[in-house]
mmCIF file of C-alpha atoms and ligand atoms in Angstrom:
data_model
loop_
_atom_site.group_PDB
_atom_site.id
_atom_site.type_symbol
_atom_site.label_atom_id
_atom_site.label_comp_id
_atom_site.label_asym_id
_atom_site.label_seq_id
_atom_site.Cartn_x
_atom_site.Cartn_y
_atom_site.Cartn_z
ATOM 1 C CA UNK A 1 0.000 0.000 0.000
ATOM 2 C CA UNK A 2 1.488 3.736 -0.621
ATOM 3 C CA UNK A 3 0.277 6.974 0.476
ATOM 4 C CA UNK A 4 0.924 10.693 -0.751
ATOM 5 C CA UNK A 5 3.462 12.230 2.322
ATOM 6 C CA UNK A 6 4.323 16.176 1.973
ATOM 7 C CA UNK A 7 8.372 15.816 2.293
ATOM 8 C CA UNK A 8 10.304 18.691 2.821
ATOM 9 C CA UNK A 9 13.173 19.484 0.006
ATOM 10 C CA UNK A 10 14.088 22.337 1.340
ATOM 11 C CA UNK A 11 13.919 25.422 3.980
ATOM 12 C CA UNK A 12 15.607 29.290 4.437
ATOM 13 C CA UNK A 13 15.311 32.408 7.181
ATOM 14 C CA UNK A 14 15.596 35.669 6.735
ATOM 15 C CA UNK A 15 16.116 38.418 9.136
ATOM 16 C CA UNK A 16 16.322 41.697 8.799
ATOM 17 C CA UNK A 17 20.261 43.685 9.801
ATOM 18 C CA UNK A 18 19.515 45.588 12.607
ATOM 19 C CA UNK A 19 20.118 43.659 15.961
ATOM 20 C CA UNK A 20 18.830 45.417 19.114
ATOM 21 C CA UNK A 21 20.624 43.611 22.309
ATOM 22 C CA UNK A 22 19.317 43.771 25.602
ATOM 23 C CA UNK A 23 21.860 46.479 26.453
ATOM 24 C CA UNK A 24 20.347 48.779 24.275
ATOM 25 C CA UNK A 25 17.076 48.254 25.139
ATOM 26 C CA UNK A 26 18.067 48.800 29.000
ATOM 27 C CA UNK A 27 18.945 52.064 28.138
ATOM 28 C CA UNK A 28 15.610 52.595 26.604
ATOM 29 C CA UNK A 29 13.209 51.793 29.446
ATOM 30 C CA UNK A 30 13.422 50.306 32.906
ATOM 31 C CA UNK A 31 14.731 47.084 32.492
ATOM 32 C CA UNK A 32 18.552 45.355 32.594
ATOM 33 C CA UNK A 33 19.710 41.753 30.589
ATOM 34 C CA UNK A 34 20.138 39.883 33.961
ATOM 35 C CA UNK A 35 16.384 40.049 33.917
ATOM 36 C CA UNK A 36 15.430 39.217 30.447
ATOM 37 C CA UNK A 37 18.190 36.797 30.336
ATOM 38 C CA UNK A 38 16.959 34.694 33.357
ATOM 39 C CA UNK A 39 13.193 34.978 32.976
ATOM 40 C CA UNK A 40 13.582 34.360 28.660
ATOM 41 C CA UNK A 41 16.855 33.353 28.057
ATOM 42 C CA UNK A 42 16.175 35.795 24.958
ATOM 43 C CA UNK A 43 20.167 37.983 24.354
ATOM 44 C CA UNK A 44 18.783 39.882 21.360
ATOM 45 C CA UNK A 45 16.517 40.463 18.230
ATOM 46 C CA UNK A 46 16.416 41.732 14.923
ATOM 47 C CA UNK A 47 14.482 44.824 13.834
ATOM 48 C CA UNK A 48 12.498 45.387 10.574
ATOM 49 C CA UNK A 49 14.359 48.731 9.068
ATOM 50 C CA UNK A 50 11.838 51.247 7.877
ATOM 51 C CA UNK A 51 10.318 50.665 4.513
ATOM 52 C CA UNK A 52 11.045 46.728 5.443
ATOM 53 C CA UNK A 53 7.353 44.522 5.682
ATOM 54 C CA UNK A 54 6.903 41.443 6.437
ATOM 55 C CA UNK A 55 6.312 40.150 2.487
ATOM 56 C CA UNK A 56 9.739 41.631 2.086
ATOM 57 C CA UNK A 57 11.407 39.578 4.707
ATOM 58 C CA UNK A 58 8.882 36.402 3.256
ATOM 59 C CA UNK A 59 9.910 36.935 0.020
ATOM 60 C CA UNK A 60 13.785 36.418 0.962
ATOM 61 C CA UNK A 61 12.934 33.497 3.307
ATOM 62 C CA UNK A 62 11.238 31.924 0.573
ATOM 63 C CA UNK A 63 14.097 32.378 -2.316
ATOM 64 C CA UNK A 64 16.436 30.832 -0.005
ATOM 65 C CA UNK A 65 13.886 27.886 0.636
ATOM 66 C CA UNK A 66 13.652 27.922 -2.709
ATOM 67 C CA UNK A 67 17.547 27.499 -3.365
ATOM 68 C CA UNK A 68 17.859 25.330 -0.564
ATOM 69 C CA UNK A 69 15.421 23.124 -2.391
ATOM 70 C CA UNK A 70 17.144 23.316 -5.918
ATOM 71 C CA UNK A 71 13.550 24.163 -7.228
ATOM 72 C CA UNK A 72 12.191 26.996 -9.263
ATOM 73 C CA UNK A 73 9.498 29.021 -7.964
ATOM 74 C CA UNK A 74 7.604 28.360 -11.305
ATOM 75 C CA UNK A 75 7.148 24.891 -9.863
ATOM 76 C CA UNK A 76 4.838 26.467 -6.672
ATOM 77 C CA UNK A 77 1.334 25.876 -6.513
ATOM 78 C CA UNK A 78 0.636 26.785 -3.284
ATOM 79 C CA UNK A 79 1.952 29.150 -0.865
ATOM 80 C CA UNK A 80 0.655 29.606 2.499
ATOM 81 C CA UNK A 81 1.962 32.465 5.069
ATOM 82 C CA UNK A 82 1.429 32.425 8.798
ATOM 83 C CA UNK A 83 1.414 36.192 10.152
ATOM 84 C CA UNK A 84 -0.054 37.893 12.442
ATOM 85 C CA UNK A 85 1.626 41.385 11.007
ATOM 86 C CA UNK A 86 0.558 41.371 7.252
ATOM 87 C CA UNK A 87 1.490 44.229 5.182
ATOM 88 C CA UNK A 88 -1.903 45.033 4.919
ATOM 89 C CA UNK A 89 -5.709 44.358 6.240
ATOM 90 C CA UNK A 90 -6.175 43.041 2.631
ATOM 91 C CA UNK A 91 -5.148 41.835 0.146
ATOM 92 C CA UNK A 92 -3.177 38.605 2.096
ATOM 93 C CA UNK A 93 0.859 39.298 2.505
ATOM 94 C CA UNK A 94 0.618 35.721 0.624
ATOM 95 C CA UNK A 95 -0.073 37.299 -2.395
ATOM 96 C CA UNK A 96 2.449 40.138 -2.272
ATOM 97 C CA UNK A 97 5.008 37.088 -1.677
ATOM 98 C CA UNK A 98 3.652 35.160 -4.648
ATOM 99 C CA UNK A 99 4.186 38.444 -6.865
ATOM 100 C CA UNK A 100 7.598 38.847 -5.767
ATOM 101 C CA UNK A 101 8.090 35.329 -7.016
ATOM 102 C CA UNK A 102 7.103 36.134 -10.004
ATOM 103 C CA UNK A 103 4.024 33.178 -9.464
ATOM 104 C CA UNK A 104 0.695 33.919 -11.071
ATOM 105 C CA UNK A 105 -0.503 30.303 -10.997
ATOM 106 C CA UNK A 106 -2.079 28.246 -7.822
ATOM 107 C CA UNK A 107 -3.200 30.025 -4.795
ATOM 108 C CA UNK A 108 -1.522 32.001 -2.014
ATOM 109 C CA UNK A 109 -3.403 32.797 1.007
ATOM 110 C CA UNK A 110 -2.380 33.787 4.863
ATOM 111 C CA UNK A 111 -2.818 31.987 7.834
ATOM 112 C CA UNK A 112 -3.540 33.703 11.298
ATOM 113 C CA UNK A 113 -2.890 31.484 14.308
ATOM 114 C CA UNK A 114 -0.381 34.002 15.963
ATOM 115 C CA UNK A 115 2.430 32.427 17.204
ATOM 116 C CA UNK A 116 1.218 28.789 16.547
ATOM 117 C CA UNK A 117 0.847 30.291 13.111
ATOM 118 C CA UNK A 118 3.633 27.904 11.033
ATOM 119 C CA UNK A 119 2.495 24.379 12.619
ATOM 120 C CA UNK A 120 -1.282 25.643 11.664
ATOM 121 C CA UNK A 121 0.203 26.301 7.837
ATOM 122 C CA UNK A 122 2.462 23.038 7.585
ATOM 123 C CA UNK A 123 -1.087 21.335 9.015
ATOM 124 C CA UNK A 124 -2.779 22.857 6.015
ATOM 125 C CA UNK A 125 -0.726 22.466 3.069
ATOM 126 C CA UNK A 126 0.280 18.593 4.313
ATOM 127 C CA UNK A 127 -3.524 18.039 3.935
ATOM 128 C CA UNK A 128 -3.983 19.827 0.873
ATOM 129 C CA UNK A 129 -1.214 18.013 -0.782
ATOM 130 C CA UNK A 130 -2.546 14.421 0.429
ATOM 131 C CA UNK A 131 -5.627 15.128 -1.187
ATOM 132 C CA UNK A 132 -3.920 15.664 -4.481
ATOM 133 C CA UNK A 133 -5.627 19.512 -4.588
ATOM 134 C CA UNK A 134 -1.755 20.827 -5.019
ATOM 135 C CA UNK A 135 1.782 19.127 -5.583
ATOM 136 C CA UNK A 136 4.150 21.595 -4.235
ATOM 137 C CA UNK A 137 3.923 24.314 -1.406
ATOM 138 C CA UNK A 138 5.664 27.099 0.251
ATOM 139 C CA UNK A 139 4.772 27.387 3.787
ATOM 140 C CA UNK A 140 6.131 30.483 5.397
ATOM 141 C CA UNK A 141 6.201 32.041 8.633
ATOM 142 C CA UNK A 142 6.994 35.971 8.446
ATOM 143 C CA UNK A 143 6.439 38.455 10.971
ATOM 144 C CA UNK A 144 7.637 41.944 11.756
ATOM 145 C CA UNK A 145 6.010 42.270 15.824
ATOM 146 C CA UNK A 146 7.823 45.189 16.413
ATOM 147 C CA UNK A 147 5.371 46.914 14.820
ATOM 148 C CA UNK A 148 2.695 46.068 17.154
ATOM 149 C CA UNK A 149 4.565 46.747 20.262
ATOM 150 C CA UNK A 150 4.166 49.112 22.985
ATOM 151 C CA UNK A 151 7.429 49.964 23.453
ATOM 152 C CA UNK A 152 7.016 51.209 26.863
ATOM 153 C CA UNK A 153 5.354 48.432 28.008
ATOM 154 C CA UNK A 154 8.552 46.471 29.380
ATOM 155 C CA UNK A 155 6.449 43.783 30.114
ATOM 156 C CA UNK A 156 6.061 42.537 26.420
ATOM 157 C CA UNK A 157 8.576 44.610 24.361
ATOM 158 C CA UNK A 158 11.580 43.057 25.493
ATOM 159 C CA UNK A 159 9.984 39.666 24.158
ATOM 160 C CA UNK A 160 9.578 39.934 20.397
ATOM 161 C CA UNK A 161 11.574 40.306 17.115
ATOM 162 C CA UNK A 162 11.254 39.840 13.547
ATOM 163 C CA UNK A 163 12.272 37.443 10.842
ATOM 164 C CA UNK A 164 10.849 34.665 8.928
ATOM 165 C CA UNK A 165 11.193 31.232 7.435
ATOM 166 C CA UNK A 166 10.278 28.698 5.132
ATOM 167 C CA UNK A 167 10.492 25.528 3.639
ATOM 168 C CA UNK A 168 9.476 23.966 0.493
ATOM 169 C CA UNK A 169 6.976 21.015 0.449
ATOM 170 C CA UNK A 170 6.091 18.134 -2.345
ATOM 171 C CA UNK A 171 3.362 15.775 -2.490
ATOM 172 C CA UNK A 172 5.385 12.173 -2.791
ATOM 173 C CA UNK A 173 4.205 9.003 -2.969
ATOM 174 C CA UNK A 174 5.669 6.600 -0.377
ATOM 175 C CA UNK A 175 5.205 3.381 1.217
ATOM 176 C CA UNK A 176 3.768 4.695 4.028
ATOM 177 C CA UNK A 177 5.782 3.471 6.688
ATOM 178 C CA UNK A 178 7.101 5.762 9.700
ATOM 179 C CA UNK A 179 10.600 5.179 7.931
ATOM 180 C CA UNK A 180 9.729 6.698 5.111
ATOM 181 C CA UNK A 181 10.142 11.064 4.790
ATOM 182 C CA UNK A 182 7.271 13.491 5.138
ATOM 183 C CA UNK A 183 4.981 14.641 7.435
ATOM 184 C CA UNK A 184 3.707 11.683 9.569
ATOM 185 C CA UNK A 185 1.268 13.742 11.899
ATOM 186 C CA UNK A 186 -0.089 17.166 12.618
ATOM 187 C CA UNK A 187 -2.619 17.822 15.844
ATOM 188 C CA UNK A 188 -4.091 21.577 16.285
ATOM 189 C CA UNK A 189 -5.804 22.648 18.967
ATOM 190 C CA UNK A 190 -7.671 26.027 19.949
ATOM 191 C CA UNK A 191 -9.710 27.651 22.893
ATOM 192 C CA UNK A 192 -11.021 30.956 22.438
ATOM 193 C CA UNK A 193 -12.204 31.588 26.483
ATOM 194 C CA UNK A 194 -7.944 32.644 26.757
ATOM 195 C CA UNK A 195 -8.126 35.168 23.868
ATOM 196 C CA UNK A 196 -8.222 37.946 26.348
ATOM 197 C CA UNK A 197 -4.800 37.165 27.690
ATOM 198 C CA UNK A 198 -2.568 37.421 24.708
ATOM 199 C CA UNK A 199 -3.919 39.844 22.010
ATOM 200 C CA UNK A 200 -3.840 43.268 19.996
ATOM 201 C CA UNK A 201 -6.043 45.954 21.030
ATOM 202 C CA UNK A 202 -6.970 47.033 17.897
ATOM 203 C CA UNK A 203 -8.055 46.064 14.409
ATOM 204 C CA UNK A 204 -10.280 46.791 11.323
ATOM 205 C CA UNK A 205 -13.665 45.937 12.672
ATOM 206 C CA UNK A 206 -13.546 47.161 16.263
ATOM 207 C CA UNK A 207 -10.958 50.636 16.465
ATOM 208 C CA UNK A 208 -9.988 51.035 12.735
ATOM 209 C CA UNK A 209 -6.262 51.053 14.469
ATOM 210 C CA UNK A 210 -3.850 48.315 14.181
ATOM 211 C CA UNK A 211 -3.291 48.175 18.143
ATOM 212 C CA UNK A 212 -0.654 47.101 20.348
ATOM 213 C CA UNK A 213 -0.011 43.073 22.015
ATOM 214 C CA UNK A 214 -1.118 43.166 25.651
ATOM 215 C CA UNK A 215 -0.449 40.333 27.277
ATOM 216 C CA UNK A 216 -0.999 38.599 30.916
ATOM 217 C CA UNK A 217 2.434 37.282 30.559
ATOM 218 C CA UNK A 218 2.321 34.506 33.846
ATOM 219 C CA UNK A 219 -1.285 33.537 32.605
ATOM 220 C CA UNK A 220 0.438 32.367 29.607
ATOM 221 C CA UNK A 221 2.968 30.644 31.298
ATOM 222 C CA UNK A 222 0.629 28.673 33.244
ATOM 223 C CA UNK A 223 -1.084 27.379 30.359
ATOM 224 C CA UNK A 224 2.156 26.683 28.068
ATOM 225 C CA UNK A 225 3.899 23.715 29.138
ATOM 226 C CA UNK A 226 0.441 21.676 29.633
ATOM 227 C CA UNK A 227 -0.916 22.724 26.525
ATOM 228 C CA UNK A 228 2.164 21.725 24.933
ATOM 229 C CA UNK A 229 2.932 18.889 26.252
ATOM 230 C CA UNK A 230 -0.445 17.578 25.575
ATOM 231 C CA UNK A 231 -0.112 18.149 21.970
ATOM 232 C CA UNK A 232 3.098 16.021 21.841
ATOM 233 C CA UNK A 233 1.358 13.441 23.777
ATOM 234 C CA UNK A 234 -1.424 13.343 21.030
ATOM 235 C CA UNK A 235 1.689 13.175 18.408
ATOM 236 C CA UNK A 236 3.429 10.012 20.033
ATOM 237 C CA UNK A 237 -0.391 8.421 20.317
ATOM 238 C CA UNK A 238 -0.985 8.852 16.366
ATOM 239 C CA UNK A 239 2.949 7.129 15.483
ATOM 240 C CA UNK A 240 3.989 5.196 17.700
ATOM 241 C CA UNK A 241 6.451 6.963 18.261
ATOM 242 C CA UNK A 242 8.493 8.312 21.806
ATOM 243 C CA UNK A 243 10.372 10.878 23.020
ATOM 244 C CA UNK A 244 13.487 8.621 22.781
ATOM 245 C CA UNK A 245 12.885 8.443 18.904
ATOM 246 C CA UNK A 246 12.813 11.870 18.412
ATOM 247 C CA UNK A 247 16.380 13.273 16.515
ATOM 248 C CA UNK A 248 15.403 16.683 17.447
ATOM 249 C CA UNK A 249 13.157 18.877 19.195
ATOM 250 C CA UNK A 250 12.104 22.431 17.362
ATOM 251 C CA UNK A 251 9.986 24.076 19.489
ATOM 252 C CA UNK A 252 8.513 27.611 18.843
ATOM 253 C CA UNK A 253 10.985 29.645 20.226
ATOM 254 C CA UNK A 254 9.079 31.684 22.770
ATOM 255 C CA UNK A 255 10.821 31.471 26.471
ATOM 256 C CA UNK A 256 13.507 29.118 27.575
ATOM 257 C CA UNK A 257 11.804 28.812 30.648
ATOM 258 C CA UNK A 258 8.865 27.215 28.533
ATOM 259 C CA UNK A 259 10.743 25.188 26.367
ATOM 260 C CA UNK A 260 12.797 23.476 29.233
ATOM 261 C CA UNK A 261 10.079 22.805 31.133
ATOM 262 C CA UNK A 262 8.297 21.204 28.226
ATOM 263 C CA UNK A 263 11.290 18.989 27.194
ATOM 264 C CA UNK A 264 12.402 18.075 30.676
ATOM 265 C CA UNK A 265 8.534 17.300 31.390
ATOM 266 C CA UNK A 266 8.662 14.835 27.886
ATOM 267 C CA UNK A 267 11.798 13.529 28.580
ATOM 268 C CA UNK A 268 13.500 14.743 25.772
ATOM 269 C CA UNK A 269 17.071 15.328 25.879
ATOM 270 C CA UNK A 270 18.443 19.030 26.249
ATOM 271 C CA UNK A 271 21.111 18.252 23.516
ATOM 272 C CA UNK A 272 18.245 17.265 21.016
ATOM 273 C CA UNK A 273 16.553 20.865 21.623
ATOM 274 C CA UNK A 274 16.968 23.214 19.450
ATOM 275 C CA UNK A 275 17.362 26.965 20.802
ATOM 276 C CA UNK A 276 17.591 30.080 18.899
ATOM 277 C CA UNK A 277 15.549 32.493 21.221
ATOM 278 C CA UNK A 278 18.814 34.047 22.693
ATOM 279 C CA UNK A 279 19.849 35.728 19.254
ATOM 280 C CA UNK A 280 16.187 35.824 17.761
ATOM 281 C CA UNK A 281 13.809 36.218 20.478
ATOM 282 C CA UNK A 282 10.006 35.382 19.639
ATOM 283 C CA UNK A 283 9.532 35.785 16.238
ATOM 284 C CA UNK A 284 5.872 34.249 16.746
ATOM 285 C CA UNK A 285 5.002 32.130 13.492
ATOM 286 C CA UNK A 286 8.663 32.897 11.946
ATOM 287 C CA UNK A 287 10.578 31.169 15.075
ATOM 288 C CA UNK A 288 9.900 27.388 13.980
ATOM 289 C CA UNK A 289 11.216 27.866 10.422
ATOM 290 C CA UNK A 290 13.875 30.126 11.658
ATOM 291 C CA UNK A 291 14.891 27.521 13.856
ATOM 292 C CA UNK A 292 14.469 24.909 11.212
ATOM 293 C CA UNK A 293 16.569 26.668 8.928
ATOM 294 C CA UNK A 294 19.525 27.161 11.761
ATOM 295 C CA UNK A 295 19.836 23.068 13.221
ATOM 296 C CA UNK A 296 19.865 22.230 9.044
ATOM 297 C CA UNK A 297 22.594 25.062 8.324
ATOM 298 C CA UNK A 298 24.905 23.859 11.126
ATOM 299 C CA UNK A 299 24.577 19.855 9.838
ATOM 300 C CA UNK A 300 22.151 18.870 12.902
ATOM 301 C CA UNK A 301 18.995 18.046 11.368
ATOM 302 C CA UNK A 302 19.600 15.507 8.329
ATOM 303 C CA UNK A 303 17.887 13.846 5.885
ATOM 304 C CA UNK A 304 16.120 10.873 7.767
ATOM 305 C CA UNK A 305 15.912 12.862 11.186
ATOM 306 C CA UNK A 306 12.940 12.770 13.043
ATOM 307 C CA UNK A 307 11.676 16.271 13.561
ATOM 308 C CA UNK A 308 9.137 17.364 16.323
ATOM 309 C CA UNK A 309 7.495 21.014 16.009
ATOM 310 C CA UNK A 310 5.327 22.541 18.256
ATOM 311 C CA UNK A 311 3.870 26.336 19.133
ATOM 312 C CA UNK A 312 1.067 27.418 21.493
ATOM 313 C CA UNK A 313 0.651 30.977 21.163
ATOM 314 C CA UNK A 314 -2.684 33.777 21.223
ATOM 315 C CA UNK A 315 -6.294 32.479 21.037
ATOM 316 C CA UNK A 316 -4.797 30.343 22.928
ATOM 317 C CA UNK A 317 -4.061 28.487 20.168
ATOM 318 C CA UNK A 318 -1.688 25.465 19.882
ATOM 319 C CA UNK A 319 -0.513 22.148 17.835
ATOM 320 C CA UNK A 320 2.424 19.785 16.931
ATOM 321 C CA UNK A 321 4.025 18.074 13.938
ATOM 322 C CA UNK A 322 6.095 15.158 13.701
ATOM 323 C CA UNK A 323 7.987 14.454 10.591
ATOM 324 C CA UNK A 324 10.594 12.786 8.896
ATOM 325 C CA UNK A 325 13.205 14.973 7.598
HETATM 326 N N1 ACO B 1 12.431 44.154 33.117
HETATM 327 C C1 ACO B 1 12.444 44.266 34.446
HETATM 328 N N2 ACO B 1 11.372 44.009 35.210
HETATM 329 C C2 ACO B 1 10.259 43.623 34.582
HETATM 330 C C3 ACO B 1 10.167 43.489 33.190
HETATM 331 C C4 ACO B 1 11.316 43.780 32.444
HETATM 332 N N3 ACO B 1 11.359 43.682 31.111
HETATM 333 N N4 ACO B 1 8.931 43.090 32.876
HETATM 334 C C5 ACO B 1 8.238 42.956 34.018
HETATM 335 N N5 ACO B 1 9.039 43.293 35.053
HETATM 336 C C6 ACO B 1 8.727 43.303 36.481
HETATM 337 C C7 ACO B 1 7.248 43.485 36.734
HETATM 338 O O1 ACO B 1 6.878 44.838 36.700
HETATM 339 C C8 ACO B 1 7.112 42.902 38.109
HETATM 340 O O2 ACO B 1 7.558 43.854 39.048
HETATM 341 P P1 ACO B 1 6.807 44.008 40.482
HETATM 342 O O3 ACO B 1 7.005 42.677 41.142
HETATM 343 O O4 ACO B 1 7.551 45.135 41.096
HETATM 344 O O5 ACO B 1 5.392 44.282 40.122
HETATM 345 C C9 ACO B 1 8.129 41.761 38.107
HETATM 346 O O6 ACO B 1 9.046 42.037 37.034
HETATM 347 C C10 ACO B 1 7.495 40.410 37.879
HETATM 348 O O7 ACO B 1 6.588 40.554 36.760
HETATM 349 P P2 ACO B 1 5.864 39.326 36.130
HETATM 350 O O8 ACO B 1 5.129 39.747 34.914
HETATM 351 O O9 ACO B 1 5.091 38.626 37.203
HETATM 352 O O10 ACO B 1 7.149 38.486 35.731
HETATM 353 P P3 ACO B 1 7.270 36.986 35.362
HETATM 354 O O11 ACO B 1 8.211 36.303 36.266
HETATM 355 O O12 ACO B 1 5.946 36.332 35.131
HETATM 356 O O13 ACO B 1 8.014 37.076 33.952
HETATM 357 C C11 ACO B 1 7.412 36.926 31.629
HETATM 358 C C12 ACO B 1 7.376 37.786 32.895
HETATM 359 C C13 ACO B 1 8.858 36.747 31.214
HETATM 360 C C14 ACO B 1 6.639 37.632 30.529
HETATM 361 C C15 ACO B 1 6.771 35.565 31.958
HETATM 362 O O14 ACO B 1 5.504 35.728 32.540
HETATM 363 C C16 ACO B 1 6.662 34.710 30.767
HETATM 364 O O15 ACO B 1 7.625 34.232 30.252
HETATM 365 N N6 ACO B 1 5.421 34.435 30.303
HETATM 366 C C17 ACO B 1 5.206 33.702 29.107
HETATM 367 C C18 ACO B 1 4.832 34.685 28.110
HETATM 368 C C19 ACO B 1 5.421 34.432 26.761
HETATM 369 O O16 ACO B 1 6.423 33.799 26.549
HETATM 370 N N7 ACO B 1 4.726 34.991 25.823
HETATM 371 C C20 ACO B 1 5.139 34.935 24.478
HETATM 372 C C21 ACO B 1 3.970 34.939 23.636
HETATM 373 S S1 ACO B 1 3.031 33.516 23.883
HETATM 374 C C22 ACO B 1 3.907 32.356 23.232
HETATM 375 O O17 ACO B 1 4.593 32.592 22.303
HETATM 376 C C23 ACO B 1 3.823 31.039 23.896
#
């Protein structure tokens, strides 16, 4: 028996020049690194430069996906973008990417799951290329938060920073087995009765503004690790599969607190995590990809691995994937 699997060929990051280090930010407002350092583990992030959006920063991501890949953008027929900055209210930053490809065949569309954004968009273009509907996807997480920061809220500024990611997907047919490469699960879950503790106060519909994030910051943090960890659970239930399988744990990249807790509470090894939130901070939906795009850069993740994402982020929202590399 065979079965159509969406296997990666290929991933890239981009993020933008400007670094701002705690340091700097310390000199800003009322804050110091000891204390972002021990409650985030988060050194420093990268700032969109004026004039730079978030389909600019997509667009780059997805070229070097693209390259990573060895496959011409002609050859896209789908491209879905997590964001929860677009460009614009309308049309979706999706679009503005597939442009800048130079794409005007298939669809392109955005994805808004905030920070659980990229697992939501691998979860939708692995079903919609098992259902034979398209045969090759980008799937992109892009983000530029600090535009929707209140930088004088040192609560939540300190937290965020922009970039994005991508990889390159293709509808295969394989055996089937857990051996073989693709996506072998996806589980998403959501529960609006949090969406009061990590959101924007603004938007189209109710202040015509774009709004800050406001966020009860130890409300979310009592919710993460469980919600994660859950999701994982769900994961390992679907496979077969345990923690001791797993090559390498990319988590979205929101608080080393979080992450450790969740890895030490699913037995996973600290060397198999994978940590970039001390020179990216939370990029939201762009941290998996980023991160992605780092542990296969450096040699870590290779074909064959076994790869476990996961994000929980606003809504709450929150989900995991488990796939062969
Ligand atoms: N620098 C210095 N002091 C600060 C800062 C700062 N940047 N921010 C808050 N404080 C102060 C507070 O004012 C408070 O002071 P007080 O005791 O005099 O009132 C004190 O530090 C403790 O504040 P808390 O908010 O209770 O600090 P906490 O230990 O909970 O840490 C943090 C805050 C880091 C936000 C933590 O709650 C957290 O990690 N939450 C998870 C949130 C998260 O990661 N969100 C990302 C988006 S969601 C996602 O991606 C999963």
């Amino acid at each position: 028996m065979t079965a159509i699997r969406s296997v990666v060929l290929g991933c890239g990051s981009y993020l933008p020049q400007q670094i701002l280090t705690n340091a700097q930010l310390a000199d800003r407002i009322d804050t110091s690194d000891e204390w972002i350092v021990q409650r985030t583990g988060i050194r420093q992030r990268h700032i969109a430069a004026e004039g730079e959006f978030t389909s600019h920063l997509a667009i780059n991501a997805a070229q070097a996906a693209l390259a990573n890949a060895g496959v011409d953008a002609q050859s896209i027929d789908l491209i879905v973008l997590a964001t929860s900055t677009p460009d614009n209210t309308f049309p979706a930053t999706a679009v503005a990417v597939q442009n800048g490809l130079g794409i005007n065949h298939g669809a392109a569309f955005d994805l808004q799951a905030v920070c659980s954004g990229f697992v939501f968009a691998l979860a939708t273009a692995d079903n919609f290329l098992r259902s034979g509907s398209f045969k090759r996807a980008l799937v992109i997480g892009a983000e530029t938060f600090s535009r929707i920061l209140d930088w004088n809220d040192r609560g939540t500024c300190v937290l965020f920073g922009d970039g994005a990611g991508a990889i390159v997907l293709e509808a295969q047919e394989q055996p089937g087995k857990s051996s073989d490469r693709g996506v072998l699960t996806t589980h998403l879950r959501s529960d609006g009765r949090h969406k009061s503790k990590l959101y924007v106060d603004g938007g189209p519909s109710s202040t015509q503004t774009v709004g800050h994030l406001r966020m009860e910051g130890r409300e979310v943090f009592k919710h993460a690790v469980g919600m994660i960890t859950d999701v994982i659970v769900d994961a390992f239930s679907a496979t077969g599969v345990t923690a001791e399988d797993v090559d390498w744990f990319i988590p979205h990249q929101a608080n080393k607190r979080i992450i450790d807790a969740s890895a030490h509470k699913l037995h996973i090894a600290p060397p198999k995590v994978v940590l970039t939130v001390d020179l990216h901070g939370n990029t939201s939906a762009a941290s998996i990809p980023l991160a992605i795009s780092v542990a296969v850069a450096d040699g870590r993740v290779k074909k064959g691995d076994l790869v476990l994402l996961e994000a929980m982020g606003g809504g709450f929202t929150w989900g995991s994937a488990l796939l062969r590399w």
